[in-house]
Backbone as CSV, one residue per row, in Angstrom:
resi,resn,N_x,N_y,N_z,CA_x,CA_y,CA_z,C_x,C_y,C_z
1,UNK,11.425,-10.661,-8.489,10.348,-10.147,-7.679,9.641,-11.265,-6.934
2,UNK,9.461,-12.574,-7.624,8.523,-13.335,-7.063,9.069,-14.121,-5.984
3,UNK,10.858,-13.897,-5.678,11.639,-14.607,-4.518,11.766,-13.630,-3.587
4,UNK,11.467,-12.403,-3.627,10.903,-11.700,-2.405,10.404,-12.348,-1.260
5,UNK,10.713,-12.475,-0.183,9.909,-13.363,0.935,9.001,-11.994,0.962
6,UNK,9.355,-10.682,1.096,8.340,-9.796,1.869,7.272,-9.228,0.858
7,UNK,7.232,-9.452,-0.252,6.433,-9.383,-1.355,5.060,-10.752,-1.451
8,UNK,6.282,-11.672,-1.285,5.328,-12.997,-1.298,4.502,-12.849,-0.527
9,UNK,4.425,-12.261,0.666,3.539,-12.505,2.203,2.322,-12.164,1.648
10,UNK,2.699,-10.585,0.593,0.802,-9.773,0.585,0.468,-9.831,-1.587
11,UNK,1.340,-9.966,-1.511,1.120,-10.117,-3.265,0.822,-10.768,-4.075
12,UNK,-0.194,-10.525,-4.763,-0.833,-11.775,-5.599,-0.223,-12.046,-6.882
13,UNK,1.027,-11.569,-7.271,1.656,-11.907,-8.284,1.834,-13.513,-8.637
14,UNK,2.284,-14.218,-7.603,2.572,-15.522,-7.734,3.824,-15.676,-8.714
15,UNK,4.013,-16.791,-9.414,4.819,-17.324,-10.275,4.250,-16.800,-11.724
16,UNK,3.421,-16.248,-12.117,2.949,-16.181,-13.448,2.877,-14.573,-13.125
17,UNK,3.975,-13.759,-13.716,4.151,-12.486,-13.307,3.846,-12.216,-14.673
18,UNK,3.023,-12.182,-15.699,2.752,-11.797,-17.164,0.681,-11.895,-17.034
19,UNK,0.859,-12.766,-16.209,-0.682,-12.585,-15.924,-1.182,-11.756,-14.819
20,UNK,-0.242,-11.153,-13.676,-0.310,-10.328,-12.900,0.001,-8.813,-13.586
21,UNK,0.917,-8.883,-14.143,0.754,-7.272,-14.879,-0.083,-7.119,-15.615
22,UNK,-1.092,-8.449,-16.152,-2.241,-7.974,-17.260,-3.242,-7.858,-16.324
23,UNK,-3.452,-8.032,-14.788,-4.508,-7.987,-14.214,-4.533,-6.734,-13.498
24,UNK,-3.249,-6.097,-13.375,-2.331,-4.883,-12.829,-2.947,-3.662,-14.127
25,UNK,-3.039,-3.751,-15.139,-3.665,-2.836,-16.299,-4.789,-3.100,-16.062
26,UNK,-5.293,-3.999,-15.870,-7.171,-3.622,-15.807,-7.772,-2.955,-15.327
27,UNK,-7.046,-2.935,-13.922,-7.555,-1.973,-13.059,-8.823,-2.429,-12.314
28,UNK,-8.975,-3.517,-12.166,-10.585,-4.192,-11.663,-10.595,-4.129,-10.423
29,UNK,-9.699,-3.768,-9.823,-9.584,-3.361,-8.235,-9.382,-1.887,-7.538
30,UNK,-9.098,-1.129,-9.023,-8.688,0.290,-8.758,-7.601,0.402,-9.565
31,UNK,-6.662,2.078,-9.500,-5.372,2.397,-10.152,-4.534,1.353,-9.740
32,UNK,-3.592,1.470,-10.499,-2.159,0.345,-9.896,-1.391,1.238,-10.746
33,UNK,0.082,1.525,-10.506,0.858,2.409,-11.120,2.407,2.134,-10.428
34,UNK,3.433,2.048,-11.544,4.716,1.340,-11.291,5.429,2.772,-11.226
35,UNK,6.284,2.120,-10.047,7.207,3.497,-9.249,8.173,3.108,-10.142
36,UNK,8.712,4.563,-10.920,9.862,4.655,-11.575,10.835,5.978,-11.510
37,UNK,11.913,5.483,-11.592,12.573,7.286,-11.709,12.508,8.229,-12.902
38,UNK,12.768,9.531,-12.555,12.186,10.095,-13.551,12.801,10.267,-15.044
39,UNK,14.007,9.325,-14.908,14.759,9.578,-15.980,15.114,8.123,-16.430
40,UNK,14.275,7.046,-15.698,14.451,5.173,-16.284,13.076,4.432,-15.717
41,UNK,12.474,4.366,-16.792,10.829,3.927,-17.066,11.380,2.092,-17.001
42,UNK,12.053,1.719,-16.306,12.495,0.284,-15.403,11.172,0.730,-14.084
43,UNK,10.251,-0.440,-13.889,9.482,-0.851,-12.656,10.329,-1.109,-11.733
44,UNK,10.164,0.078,-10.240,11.157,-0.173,-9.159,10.105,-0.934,-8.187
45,UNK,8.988,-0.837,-8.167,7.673,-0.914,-7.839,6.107,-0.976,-7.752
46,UNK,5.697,-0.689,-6.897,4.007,-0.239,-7.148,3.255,0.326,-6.486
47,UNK,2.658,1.414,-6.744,1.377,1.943,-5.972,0.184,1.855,-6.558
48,UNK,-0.763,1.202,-5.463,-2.339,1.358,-5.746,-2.962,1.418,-5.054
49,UNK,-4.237,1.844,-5.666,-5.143,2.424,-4.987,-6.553,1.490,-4.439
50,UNK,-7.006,0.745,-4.076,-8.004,-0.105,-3.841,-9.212,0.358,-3.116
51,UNK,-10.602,0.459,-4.133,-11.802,1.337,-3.760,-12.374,0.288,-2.507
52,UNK,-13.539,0.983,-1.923,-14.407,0.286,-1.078,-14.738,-0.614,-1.722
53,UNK,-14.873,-1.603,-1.487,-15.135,-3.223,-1.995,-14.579,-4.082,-2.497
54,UNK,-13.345,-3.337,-2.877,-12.090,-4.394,-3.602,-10.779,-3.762,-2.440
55,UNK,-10.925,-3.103,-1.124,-9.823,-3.289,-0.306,-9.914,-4.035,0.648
56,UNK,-8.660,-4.242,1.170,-8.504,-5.648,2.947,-9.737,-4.952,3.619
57,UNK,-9.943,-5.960,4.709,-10.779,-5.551,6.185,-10.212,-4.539,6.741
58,UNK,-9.116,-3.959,6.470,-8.848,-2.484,6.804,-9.687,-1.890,7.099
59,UNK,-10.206,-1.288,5.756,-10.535,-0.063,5.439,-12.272,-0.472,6.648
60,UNK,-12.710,-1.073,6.893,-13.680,-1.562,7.871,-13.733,-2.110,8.647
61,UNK,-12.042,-1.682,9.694,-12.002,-2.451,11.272,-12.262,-1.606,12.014
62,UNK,-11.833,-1.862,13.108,-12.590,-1.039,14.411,-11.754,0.310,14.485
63,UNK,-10.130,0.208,14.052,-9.791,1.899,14.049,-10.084,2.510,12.861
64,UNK,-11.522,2.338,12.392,-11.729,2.991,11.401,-13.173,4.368,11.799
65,UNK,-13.328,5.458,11.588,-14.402,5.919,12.490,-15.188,6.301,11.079
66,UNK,-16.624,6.497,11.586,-17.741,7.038,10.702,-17.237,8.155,9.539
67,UNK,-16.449,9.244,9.985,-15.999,10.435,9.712,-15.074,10.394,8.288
68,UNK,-14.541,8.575,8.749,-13.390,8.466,7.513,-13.880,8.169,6.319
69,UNK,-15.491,7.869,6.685,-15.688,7.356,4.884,-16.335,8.538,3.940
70,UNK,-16.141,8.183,2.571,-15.420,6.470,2.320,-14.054,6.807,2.143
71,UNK,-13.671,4.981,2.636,-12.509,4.419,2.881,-11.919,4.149,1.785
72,UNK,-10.611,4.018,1.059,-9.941,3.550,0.323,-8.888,3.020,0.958
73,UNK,-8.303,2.049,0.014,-6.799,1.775,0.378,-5.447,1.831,-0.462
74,UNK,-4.406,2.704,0.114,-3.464,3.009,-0.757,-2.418,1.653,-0.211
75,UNK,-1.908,0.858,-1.070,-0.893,0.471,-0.531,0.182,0.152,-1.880
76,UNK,1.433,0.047,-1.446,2.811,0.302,-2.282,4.073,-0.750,-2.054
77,UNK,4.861,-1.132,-2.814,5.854,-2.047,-2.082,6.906,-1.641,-3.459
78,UNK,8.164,-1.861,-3.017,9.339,-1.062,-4.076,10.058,-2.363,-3.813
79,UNK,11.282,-2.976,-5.129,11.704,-3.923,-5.427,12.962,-3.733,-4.297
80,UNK,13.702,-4.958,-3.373,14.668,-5.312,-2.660,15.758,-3.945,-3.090
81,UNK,16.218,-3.752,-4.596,17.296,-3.076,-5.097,16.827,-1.596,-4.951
82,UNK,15.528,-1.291,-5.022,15.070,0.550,-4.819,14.836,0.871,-3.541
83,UNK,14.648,-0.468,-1.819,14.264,0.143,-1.327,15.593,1.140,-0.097
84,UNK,15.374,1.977,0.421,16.022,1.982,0.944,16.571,3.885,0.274
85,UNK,15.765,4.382,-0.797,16.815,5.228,-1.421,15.205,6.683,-1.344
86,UNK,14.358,6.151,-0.426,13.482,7.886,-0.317,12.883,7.774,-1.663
87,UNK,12.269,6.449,-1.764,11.343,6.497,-3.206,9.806,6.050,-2.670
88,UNK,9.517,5.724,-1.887,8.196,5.246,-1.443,7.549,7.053,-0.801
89,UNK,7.865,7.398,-0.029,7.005,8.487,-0.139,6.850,9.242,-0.929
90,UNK,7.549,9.992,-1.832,7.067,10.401,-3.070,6.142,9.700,-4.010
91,UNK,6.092,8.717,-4.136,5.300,7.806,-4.513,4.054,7.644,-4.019
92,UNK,3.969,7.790,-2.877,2.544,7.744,-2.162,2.089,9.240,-2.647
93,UNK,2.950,10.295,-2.317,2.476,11.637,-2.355,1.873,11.755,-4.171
94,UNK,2.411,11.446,-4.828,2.267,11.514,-5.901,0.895,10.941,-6.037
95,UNK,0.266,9.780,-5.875,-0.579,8.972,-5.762,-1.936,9.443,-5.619
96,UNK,-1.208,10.461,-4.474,-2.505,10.788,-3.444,-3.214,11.679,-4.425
97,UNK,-2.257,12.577,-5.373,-2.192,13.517,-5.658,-3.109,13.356,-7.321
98,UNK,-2.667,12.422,-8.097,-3.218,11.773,-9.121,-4.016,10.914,-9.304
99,UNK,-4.074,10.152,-8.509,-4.969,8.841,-8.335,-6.645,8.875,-7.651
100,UNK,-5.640,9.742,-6.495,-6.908,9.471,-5.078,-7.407,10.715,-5.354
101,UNK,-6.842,12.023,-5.516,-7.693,12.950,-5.607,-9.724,13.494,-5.289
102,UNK,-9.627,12.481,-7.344,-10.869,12.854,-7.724,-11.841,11.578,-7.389
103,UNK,-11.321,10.521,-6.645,-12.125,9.056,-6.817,-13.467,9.786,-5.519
104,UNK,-13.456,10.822,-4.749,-14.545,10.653,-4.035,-14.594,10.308,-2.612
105,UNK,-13.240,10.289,-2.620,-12.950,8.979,-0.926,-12.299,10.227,-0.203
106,UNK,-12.865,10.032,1.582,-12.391,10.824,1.921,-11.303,10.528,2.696
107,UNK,-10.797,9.183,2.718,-9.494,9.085,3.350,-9.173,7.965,2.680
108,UNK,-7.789,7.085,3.469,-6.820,6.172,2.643,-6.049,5.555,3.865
109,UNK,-6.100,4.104,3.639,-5.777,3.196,4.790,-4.464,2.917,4.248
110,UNK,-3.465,3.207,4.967,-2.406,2.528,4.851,-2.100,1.297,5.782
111,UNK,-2.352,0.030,5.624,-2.744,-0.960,6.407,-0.563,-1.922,6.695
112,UNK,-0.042,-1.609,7.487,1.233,-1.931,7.054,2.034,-3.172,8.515
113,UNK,2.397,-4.247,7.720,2.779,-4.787,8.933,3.916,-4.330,10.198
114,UNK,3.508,-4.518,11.277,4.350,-4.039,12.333,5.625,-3.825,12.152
115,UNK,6.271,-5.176,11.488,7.742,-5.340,11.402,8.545,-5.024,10.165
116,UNK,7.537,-4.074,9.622,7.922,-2.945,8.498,8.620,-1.647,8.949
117,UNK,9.585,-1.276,9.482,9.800,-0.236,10.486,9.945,0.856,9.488
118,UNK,10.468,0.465,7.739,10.547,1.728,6.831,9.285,2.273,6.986
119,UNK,8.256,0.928,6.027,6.872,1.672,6.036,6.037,2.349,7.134
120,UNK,6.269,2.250,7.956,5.636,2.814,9.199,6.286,4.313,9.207
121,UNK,7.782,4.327,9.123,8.402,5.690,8.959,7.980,6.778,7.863
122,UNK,7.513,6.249,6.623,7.043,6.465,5.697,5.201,6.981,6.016
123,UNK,4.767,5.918,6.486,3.480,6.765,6.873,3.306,7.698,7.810
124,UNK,4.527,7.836,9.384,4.773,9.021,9.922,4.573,10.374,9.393
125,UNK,6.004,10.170,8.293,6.420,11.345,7.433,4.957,11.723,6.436
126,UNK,4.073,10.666,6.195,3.204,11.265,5.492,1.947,11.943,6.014
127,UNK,2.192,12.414,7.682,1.427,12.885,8.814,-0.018,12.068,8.251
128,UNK,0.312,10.452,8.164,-0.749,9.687,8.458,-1.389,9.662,9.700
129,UNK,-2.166,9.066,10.044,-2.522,9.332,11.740,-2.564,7.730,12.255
130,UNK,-1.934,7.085,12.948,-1.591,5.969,13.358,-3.130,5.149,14.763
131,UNK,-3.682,4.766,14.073,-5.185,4.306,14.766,-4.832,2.826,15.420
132,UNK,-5.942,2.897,16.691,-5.828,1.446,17.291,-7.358,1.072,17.394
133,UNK,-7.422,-0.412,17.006,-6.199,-1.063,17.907,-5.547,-1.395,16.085
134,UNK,-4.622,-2.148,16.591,-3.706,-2.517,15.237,-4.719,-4.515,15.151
135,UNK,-4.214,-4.822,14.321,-5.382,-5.925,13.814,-4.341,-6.711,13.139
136,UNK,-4.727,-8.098,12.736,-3.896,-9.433,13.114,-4.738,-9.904,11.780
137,UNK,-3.631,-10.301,10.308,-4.643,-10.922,9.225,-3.718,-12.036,8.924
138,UNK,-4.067,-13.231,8.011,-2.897,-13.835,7.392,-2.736,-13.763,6.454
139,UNK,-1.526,-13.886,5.943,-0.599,-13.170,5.068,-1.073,-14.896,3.601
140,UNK,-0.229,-14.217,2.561,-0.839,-15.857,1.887,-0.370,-16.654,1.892
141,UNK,0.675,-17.079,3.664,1.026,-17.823,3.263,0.113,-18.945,4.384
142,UNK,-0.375,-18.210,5.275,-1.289,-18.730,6.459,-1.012,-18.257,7.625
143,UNK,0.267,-17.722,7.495,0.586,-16.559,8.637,0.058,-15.826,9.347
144,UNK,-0.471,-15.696,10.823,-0.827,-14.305,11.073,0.503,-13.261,11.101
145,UNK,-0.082,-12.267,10.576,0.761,-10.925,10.799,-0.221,-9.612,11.459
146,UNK,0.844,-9.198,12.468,0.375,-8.094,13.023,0.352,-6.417,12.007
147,UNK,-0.934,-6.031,12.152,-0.840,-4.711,10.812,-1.161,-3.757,12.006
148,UNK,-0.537,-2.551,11.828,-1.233,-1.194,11.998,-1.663,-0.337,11.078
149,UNK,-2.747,0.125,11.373,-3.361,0.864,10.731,-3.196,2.069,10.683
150,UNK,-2.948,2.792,9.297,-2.985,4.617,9.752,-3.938,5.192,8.582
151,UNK,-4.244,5.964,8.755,-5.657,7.045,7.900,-4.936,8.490,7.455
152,UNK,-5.075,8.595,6.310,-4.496,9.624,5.601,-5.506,10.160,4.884
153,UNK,-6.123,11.861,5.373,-7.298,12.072,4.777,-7.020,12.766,3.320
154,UNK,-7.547,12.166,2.597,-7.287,12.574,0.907,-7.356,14.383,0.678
155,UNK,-7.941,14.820,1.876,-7.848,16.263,1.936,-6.749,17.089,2.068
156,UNK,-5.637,16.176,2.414,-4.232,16.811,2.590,-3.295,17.074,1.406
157,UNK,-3.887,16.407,0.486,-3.596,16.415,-0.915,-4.558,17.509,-2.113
């Protein structure tokens, strides 16, 4: 996981992946919950949920409107070997469905870089709504990367 280049960019796992799954159970940022199939409890992934104050400048850039709050942020990433097989949107849906529900929030930033063409397809299909302008952060490695933003109102769930 941690030789992922596209993991490395946004993930705070680092090299000490035993202290990231104990910070991943705490929950001090919100749910976090490992995408698995339903018949092999093997981590293909992750979805979480990140409240107002522990998500990116997302959830409070300019394509964000009055109407959407409060803001949360859902975001997800599935291991090199799962992606590719129609497991990330169920995963989100699921999410939306268990996680985000009851937290209070009335929508969910899916904040995803440009040159993600799955994830973007993925937030399509999840009749996210695709907001501008799109916004420019760096990644950890010092990178800027270009993100678009889309808003998924927790009401659809």
């Amino acid at each position: 996981m941690t030789g992922d280049e596209h993991l490395r960019r946004w993930s705070s796992m680092g090299d000490d992946v035993a202290a990231w799954i104990a910070s991943q159970r705490a929950e001090v940022r919100g749910p976090s919950r490992a995408i698995c199939l339903a018949d092999d409890d093997r981590a293909l992934g992750k979805v979480a949920l990140r409240m107002p104050g522990f998500a990116s400048p997302a959830t409070t850039c300019a394509a964000i409107r009055p109407s959407d709050a409060p803001v949360g942020e859902l975001s997800y990433w599935l291991l090199l070997e799962a992606r590719g097989r129609g497991l990330a949107r169920p995963a989100v849906e699921a999410a939306m469905r268990s996680i985000v529900a009851d937290t209070g929030l009335r929508s969910v930033v899916l904040d995803i870089e440009l040159t993600n063409a799955a994830s973007l397809r993925v937030a399509e299909r999840l009749g996210a709504e695709r907001r501008e302008p799109d916004r420019v952060q760096l990644d950890r490695t010092g990178t800027p990367r270009r993100l678009v933003v889309f808003v998924l109102p927790v009401s659809s769930y």
